Coordinates of C-alpha atoms in Angstrom, one line a residue:
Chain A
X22 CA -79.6 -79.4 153.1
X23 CA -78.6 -82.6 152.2
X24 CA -80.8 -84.8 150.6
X25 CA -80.2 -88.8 149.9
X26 CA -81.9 -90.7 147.0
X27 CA -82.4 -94.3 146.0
X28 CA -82.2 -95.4 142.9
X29 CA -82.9 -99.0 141.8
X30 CA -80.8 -100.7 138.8
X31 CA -83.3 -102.4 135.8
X32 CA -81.7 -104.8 133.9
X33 CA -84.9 -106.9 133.5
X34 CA -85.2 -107.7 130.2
X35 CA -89.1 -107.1 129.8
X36 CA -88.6 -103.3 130.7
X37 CA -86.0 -102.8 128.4
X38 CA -86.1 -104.8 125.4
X39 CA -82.2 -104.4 124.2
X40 CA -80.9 -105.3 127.4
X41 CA -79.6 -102.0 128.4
X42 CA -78.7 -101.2 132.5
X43 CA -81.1 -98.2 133.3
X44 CA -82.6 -96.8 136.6
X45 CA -85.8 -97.0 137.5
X46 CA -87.6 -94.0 136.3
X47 CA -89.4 -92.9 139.2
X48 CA -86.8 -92.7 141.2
X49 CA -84.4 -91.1 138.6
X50 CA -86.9 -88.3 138.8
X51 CA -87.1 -88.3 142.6
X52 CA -83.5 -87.9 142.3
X53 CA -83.8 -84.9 140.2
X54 CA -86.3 -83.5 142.4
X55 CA -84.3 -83.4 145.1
X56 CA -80.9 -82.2 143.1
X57 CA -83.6 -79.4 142.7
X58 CA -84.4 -78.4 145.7
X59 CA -80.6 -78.8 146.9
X60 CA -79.3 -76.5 143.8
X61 CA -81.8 -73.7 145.0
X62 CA -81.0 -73.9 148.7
X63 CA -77.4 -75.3 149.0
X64 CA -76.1 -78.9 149.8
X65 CA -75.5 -82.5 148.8
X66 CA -77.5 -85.0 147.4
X67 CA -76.3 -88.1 147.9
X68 CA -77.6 -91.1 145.3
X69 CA -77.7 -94.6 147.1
X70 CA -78.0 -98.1 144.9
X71 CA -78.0 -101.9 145.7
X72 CA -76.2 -103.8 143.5
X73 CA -73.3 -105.6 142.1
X74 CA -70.3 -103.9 140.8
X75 CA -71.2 -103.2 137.5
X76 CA -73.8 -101.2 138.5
X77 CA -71.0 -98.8 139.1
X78 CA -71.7 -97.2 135.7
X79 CA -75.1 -96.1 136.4
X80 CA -73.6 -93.6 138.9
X81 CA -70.2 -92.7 137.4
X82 CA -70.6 -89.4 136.1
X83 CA -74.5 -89.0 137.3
X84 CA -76.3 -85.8 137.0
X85 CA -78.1 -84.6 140.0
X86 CA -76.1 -86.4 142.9
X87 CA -73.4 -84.6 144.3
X88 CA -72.2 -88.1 146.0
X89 CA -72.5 -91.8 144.6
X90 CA -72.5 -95.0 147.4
X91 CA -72.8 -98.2 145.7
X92 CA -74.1 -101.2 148.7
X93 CA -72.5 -104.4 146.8
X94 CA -71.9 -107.3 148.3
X95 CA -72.2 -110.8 147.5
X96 CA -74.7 -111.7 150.1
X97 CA -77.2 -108.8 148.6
X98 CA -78.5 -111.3 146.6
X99 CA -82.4 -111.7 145.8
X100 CA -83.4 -109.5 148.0
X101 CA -87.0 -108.6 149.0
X102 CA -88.1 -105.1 150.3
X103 CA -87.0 -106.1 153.8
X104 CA -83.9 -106.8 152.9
X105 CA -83.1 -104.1 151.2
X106 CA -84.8 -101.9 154.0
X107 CA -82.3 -103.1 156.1
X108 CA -79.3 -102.9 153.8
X109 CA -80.7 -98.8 153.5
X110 CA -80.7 -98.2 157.1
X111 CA -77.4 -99.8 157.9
X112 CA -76.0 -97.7 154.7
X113 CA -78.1 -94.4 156.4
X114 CA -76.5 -94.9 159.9
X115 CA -73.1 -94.9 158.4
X116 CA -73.3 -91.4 157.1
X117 CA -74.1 -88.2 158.2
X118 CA -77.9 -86.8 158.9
X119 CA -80.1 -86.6 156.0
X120 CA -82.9 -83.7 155.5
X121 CA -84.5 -85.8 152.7
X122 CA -85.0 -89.3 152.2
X123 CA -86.6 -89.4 148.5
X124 CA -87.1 -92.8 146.8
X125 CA -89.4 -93.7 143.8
X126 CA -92.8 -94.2 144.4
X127 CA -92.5 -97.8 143.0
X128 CA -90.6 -100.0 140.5
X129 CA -91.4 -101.4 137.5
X130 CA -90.4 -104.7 137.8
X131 CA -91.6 -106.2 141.4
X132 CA -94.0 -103.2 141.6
X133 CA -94.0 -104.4 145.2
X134 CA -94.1 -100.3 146.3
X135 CA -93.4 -101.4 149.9
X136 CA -89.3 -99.8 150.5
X137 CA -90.0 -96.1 151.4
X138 CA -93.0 -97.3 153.8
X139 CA -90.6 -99.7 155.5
X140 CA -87.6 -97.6 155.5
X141 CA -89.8 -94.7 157.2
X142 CA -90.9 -96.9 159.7
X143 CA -87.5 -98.2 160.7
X144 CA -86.5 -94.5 161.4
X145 CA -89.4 -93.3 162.9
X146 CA -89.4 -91.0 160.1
X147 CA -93.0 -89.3 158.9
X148 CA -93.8 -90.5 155.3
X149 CA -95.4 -88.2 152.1
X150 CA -96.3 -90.5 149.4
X151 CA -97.1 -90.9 146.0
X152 CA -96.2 -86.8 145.4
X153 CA -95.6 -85.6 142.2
X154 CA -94.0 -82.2 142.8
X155 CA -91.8 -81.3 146.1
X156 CA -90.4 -77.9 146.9
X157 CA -88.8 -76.9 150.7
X158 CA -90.6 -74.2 152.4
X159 CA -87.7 -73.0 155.5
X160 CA -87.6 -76.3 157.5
X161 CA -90.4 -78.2 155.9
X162 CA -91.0 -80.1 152.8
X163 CA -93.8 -79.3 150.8
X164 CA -95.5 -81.9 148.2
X165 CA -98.6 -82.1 146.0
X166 CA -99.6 -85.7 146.3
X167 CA -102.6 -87.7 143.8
X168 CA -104.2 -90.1 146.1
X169 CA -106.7 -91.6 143.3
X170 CA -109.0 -88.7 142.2
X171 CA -107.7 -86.4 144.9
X172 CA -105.1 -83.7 145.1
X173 CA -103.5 -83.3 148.2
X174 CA -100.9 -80.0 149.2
X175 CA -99.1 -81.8 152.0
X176 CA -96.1 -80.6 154.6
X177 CA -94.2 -82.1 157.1
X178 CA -90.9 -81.0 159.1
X179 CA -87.8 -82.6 158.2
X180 CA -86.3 -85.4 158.6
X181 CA -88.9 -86.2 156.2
X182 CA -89.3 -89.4 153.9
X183 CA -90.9 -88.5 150.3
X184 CA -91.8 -91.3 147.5
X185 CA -92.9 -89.9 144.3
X186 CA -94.7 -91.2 141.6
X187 CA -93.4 -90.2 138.1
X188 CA -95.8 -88.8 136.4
X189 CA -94.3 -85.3 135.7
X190 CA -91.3 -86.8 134.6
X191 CA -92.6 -86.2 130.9
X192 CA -90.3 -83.4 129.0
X193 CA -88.6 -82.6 132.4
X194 CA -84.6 -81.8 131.9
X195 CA -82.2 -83.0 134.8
X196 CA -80.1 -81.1 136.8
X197 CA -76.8 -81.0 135.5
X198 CA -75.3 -78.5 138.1
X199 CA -73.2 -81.6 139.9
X200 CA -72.1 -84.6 139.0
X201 CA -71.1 -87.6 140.5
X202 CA -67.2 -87.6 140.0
X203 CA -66.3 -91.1 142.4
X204 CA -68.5 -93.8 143.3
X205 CA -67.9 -95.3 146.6
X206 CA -68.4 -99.1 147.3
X207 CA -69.9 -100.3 150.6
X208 CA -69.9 -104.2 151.1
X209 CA -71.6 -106.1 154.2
X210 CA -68.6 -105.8 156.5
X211 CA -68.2 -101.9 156.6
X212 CA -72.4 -101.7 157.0
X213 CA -72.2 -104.3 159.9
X214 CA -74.6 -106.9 158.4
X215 CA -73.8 -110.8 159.2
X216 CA -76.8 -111.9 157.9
X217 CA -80.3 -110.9 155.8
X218 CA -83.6 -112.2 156.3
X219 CA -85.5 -112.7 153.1
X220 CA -89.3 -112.7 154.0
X221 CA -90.9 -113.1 150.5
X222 CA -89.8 -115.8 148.5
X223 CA -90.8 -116.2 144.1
X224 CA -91.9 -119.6 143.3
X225 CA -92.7 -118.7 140.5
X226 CA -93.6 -116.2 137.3
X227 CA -96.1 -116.7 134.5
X228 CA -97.2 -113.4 131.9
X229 CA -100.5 -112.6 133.2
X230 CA -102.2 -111.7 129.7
X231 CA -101.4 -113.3 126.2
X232 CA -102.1 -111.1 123.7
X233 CA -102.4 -112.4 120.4
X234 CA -99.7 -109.7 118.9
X235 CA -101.6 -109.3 115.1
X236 CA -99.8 -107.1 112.7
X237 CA -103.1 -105.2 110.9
X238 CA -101.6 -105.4 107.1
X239 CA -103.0 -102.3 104.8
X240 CA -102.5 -100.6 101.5
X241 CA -103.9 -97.3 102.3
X242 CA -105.0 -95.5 105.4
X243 CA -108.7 -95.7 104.7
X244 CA -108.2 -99.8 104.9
X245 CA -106.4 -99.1 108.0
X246 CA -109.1 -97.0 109.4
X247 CA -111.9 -99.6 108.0
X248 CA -109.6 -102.6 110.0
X249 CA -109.7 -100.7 113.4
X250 CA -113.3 -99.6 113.0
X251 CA -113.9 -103.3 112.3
X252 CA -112.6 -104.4 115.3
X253 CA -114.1 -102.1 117.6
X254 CA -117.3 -102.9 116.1
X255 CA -116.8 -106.4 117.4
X256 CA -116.3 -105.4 120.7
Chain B
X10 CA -106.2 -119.8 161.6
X11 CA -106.5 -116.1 162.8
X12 CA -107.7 -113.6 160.1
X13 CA -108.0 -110.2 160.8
X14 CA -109.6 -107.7 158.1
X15 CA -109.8 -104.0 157.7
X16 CA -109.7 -101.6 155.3
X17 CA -110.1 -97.6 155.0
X18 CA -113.3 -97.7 152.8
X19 CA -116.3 -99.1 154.3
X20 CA -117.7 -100.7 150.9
X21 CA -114.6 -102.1 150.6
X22 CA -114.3 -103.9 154.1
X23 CA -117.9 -105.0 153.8
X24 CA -116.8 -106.6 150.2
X25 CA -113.8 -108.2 152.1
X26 CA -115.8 -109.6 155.0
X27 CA -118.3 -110.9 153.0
X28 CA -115.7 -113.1 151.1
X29 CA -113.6 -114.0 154.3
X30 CA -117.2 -115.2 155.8
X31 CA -117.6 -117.3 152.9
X32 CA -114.3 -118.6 152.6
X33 CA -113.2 -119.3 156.0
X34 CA -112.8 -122.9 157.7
X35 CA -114.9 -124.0 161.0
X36 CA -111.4 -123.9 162.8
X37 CA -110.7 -120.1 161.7
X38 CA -111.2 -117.5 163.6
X39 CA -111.9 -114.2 162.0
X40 CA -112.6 -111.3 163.3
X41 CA -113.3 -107.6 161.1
X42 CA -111.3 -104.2 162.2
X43 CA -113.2 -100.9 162.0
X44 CA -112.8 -97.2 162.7
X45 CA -114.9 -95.6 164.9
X46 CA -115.5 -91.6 163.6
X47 CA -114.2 -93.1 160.6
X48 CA -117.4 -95.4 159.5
X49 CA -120.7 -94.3 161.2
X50 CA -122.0 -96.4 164.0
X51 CA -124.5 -97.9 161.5
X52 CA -122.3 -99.7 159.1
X53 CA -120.3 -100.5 162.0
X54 CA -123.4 -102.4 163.2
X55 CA -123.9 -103.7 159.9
X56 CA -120.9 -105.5 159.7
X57 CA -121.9 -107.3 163.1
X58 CA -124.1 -109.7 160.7
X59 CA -122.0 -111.3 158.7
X60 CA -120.4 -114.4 160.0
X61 CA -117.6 -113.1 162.0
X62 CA -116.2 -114.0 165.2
X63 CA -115.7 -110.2 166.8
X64 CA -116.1 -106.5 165.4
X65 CA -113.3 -105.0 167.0
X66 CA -114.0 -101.3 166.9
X67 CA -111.0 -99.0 167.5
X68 CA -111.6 -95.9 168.5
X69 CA -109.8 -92.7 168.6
X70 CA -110.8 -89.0 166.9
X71 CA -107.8 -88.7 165.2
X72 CA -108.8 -91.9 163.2
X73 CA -112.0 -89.9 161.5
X74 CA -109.8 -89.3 158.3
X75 CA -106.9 -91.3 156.8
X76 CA -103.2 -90.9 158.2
X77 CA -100.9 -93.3 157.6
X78 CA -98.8 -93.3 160.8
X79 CA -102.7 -93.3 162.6
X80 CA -103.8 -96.0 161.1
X81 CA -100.6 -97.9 161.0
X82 CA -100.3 -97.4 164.8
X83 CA -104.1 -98.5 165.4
X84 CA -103.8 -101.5 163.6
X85 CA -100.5 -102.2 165.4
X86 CA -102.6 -101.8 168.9
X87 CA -104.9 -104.3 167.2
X88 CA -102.1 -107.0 166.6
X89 CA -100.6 -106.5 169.9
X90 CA -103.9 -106.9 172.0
X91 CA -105.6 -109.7 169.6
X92 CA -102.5 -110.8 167.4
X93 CA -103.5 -112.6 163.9
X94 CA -101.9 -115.0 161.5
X95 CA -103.2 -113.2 158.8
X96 CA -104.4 -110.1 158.1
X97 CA -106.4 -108.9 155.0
X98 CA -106.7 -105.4 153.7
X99 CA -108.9 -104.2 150.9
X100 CA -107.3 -102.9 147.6
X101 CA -107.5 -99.1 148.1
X102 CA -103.9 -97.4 147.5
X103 CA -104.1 -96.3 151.6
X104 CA -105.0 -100.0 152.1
X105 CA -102.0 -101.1 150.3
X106 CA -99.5 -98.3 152.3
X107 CA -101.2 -99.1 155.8
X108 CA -100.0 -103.0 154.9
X109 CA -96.4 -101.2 154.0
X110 CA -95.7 -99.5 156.9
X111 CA -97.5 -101.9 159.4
X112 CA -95.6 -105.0 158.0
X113 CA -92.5 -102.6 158.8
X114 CA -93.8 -101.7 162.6
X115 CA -94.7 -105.4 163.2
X116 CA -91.7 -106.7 161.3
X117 CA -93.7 -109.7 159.4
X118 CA -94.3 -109.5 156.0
X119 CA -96.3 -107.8 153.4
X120 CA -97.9 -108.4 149.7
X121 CA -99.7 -106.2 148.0
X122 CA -102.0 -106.6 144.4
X123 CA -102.8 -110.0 145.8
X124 CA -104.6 -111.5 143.3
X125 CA -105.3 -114.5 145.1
X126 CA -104.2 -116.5 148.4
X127 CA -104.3 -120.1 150.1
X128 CA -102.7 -121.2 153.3
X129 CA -100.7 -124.8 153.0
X130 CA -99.0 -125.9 156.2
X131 CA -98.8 -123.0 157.8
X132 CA -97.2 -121.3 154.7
X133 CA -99.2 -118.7 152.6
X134 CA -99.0 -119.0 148.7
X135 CA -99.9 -115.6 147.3
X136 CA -100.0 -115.0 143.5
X137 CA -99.7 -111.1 142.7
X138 CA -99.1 -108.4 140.1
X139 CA -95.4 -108.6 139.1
X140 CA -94.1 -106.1 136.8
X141 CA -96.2 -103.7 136.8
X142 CA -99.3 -106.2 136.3
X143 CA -97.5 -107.8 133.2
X144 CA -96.7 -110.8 134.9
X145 CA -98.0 -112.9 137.6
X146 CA -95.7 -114.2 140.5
X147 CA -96.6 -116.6 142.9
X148 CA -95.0 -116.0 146.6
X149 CA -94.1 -118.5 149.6
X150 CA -94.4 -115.9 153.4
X151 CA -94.9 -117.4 156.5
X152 CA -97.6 -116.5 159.3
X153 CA -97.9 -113.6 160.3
X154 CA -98.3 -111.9 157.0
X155 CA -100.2 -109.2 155.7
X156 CA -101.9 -109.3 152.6
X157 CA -103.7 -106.3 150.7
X158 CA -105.5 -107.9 147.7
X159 CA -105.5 -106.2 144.0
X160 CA -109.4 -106.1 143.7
X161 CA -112.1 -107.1 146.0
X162 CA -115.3 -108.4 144.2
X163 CA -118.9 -108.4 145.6
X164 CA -120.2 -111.5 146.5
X165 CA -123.4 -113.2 148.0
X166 CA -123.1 -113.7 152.0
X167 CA -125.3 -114.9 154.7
X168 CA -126.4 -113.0 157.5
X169 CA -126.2 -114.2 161.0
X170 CA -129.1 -113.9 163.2
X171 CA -127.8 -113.3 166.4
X172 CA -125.3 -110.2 165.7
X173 CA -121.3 -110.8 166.4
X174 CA -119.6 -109.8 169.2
X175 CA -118.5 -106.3 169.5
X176 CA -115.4 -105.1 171.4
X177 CA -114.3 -101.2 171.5
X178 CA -110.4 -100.8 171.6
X179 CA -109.7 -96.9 173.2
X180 CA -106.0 -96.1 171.8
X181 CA -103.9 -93.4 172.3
X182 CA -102.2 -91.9 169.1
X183 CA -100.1 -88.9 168.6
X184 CA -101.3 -86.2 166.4
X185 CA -100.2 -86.7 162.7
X186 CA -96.4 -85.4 161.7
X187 CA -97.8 -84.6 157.9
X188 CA -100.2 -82.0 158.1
X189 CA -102.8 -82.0 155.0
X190 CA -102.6 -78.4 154.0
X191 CA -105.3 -78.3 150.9
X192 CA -107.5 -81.1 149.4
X193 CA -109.1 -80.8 146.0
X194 CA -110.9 -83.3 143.4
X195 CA -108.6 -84.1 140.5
X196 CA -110.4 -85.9 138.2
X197 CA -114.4 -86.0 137.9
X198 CA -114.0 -88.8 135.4
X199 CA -112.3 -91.7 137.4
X200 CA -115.9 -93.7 137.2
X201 CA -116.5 -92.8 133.7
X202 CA -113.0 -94.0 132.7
X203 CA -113.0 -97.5 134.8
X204 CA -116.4 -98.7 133.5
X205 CA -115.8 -97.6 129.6
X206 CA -116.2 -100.8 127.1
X207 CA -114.2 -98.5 124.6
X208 CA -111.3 -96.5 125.4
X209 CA -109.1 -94.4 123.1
X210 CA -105.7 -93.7 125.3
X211 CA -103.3 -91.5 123.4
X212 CA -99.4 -90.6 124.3
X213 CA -96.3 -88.9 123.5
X214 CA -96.3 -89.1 119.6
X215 CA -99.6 -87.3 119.3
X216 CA -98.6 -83.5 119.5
X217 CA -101.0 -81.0 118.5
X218 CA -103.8 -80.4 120.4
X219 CA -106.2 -80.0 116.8
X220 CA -105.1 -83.4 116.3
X221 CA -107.0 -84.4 119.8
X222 CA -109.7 -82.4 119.2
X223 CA -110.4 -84.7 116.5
X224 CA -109.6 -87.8 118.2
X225 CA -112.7 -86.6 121.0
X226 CA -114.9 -86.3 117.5
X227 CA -113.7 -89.9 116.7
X228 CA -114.6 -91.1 120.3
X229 CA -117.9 -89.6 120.3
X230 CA -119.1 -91.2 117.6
X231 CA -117.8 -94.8 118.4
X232 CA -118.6 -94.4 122.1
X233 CA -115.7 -94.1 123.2
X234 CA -113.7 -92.3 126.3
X235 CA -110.7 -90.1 125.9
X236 CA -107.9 -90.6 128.4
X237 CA -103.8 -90.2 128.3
X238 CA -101.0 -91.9 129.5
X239 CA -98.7 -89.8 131.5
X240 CA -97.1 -88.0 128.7
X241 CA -100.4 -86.2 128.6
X242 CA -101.1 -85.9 131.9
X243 CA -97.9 -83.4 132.4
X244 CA -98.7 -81.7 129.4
X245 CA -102.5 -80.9 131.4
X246 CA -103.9 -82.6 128.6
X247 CA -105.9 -84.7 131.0
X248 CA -106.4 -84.4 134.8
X249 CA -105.8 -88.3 135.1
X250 CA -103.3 -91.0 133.7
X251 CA -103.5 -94.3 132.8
X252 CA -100.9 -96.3 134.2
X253 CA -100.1 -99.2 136.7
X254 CA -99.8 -96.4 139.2
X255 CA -102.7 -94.1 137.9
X256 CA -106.0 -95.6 136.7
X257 CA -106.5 -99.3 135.0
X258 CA -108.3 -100.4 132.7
X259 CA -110.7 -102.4 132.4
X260 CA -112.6 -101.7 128.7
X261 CA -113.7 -104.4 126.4
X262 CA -111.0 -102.9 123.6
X263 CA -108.7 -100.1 124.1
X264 CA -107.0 -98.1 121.3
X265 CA -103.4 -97.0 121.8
X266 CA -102.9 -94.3 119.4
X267 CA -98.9 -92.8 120.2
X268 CA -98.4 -94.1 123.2
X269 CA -94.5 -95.6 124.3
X270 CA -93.6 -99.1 124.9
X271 CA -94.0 -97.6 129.1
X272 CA -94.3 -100.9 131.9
X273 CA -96.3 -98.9 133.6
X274 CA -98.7 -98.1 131.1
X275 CA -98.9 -101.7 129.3
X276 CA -99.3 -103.1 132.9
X277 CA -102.5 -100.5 133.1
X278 CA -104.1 -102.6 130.3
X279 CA -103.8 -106.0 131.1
X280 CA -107.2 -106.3 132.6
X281 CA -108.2 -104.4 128.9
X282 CA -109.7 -107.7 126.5
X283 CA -108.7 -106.5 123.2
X284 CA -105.6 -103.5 122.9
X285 CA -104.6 -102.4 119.5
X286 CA -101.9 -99.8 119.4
X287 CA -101.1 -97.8 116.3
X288 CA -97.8 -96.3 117.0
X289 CA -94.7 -94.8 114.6
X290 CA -91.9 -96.4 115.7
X291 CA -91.4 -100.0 115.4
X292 CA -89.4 -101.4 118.1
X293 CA -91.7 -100.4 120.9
X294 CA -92.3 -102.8 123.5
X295 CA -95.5 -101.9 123.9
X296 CA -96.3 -103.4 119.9
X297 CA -95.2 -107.1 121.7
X298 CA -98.1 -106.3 124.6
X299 CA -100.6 -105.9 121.5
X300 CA -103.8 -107.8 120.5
X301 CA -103.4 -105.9 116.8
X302 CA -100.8 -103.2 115.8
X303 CA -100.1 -101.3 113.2
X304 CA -97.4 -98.9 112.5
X305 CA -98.3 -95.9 110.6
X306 CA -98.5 -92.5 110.2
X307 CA -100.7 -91.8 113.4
X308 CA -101.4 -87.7 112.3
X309 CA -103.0 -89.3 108.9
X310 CA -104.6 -92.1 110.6
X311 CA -106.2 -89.6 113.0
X312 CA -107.9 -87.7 110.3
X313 CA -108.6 -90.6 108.0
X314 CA -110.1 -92.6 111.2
X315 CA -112.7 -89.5 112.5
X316 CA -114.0 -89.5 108.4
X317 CA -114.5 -93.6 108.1
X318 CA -115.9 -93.3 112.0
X319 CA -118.4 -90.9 110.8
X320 CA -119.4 -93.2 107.9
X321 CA -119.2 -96.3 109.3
X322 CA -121.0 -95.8 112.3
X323 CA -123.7 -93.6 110.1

């Protein structure tokens, strides 16, 4: 089986206050999901990331993958979904058949939740989203799926494409079975792209809510527990 | 202009066409998508009144429940027999994956949470939900776009008298490659937690399940509802989560009692007036997304809170 995730670098400053490089969390778990499945039934997973060079050490020495391919190049640049469809594809045609295709549900800074829908287009592939547990079942993939208020058991035949939302992630231990031991670097010449096409272009970004960020000051818990009762009473 | 507009829930696409209807200029043309098998004949001739160019009714019986490569494909038949400039979805989370994988298929664009659009010179200026809904980012696309909005409010709309023209589009579609093998209802609450004025949401940091119990004797007397972030959810505290990705809210004040400084959970509450979040650890982000904080001893404040509840609200 081999199995390829896509893990997105955060470096935004509003999702991680100190600064610190980190991955996305749903697709860190989608990751581990897959290293799952592959550590029961045999194979490779194969961990797949956009980004400059530095982002190297994210996937030096990464649980869960048994293979690391960094797509860096200078013209990957502010990059939209499209874009970074396209960069995935080309990355995907240069390497052997996958089983899986497993990416994060959505990302929590453009929270645009478009790249596995576009990607499983491109390849023709059939798509189970938002799942929150997978499991392989002989040559299908099985997930449960939360579509609103509704649980779905879903299956489909591999090739398959799966995004998963995070919400399990809570508690859950990685796989530490493999590790990722080299990270190879692909640029824009060995994927064959010339040129991206950016389709969504920022103007601009504004906070959408300013809270008033109030410290409650107390003495004792009762006068903490008064303050709070207070203010729901205002409401 | 050509607008298009569809969406999987009927209430929905009514919402949207009512507000196209509104909006649209004389020059626009706009016409409203629908399912046949999926909406009954009835609403399908309901949406005939409002002030639309065409009804376009596609019809195929593998469209009577959602698929997302069926509905992607339909609405691809649509674009290639009518074409449109623009084409507006509603906000459901299959409206929002239809725009995905159709934007992919067409290869035009997408936005989705669209909070709100206009068209200048042929470019359209979207502003939508950035990081997770804590920020607001205002996008430049060109036609054709697709566009699934964030929410889609009820509005007044006139009725035409003479009905709109209707048009049935037969398609072909292959049967679906994901095969639904069970369907159950998760949550019974979703309603009840949307339209609460008072939330209590807890996470992480609140461990024993005596100290919840408590918290639901806290809730009932202030009127409150009881939900969790996802934390709780995987330890089947709860059957639903509030996050960006799970349920937002919308309550007149929410208290955060243990929750982490999560994205996806702060981005849940910004359409929340008042959040107050009483937490142990100091450096959470989720302290800077704050009306009011407080960091304390959240076990004590649990107990201390249900007592001056019970005698404060006497």
């Amino acid at each position: 089986m081999r199995a390829a995730a896509f893990l997105k670098p955060l470096d935004w400053n509003i999702s991680n206050e100190k600064g610190k490089l980190i991955i996305n969390p749903s697709d860190y778990f989608a990751l581990n999901e897959a290293a799952k499945i592959v550590k029961v039934r045999g194979g490779e997973v194969v961990a797949f990331m956009i980004g400059n060079k530095e982002y190297a050490q994210l996937l030096k020495g990464l649980y869960g993958a048994t293979e690391a391919i960094l797509l860096s190049d200078e013209i990957f640049t502010e990059l939209d979904p499209f874009s970074k469809a396209e960069i995935i594809v080309a990355a995907l045609k240069k390497s052997k058949p996958f089983d899986l295709l497993i990416f994060g549900e959505f990302s929590h800074d453009s929270s645009h939740g478009l790249l596995p829908y576009i990607v499983a287009e491109k390849l023709n592939l059939p798509h189970i989203s938002k799942a929150i547990r997978i499991w392989n079942e002989d040559s299908k993939i099985v997930c449960e799926c939360v579509l609103g208020n509704e649980l779905y058991i879903k299956e489909a035949r591999m090739p398959v494409v799966v995004s998963m939302l995070d919400v399990l992630a809570y508690g859950k231990v990685p796989v530490y079975d493999f590790q990722v031991k080299e990270v190879k670097i692909w640029d824009s010449k060995f994927l064959g792209i010339k040129e991206l096409q950016r389709r969504l272009k920022i103007i601009e970004k504004r906070e959408a809510v300013r809270r008033k960020n109030i410290m409650i000051e107390f003495s004792s818990y009762e006068e903490l527990a008064d303050k709070v009762i207070e203010l729901i009473k205002l409401k | 202009m050509r607008i298009a507009c569809f969406s999987r829930y009927y209430s929905t696409l009514e919402k949207v066409v009512k507000k196209l209807s509104k909006e649209k200029n004389e020059k626009d043309e706009l016409n409203c998508i629908a399912f046949r098998y999926l909406f009954d004949d009835s609403a399908i001739e309901n949406l005939r009144k409002y002030d639309v160019n065409k009804v376009v009714m596609i019809s195929n019986i593998l469209l009577m429940q959602y698929d997302l490569e069926a509905f992607t494909n339909a609405l691809a038949e649509y674009y290639k027999k009518y074409g449109f400039d623009l084409l507006i979805l509603g906000n459901s989370l299959e409206d929002k994956e239809v725009a995905a994988r159709l934007s992919s298929k067409l290869g035009i664009s997408a936005v989705t949470n669209c909070l709100s659009y206009k068209i200048e010179n042929e470019k359209i200026i979207v502003e939508r939900f950035h990081s997770s809904g804590l920020l607001i980012a205002k996008i430049e696309l060109s036609t054709p776009s697709i566009l699934s909005l964030y929410r889609v409010e009820d509005q007044d709309s006139k009725l035409k008298e003479t009905p709109a023209d209707l048009e049935i589009l037969k398609i072909p579609l292959s049967v679906s490659r994901v095969v639904i093998r069970d369907k159950l209802k998760l949550s019974e609450r979703y309603q009840e937690i949307q339209n609460s004025k008072i939330l209590i949401c807890i996470g992480e940091n609140v461990h024993e399940e005596k100290e919840l119990k408590e918290i639901y004797e806290t809730a009932k007397i202030i009127g409150a509802t009881v939900v969790g972030d996802k934390s709780c959810y995987a330890r089947e505290w709860f059957k639903e989560w509030i996050a960006f990705s799970g349920i937002q809210a919308s309550a007149k004040i929410c208290l955060s009692i243990g929750t982490k400084g999560d994205i996806d959970y702060l981005g849940a509450l910004t359409g929340t007036d008042t959040v107050i979040f009483l937490n142990e650890e100091p450096d959470t982000l989720a302290l800077k997304f704050s009306d009011y904080h407080a960091i304390c001893d959240i076990h004590k404040l649990i107990h201390v809170l249900k007592k001056r509840a019970k005698k404060k609200f006497k």
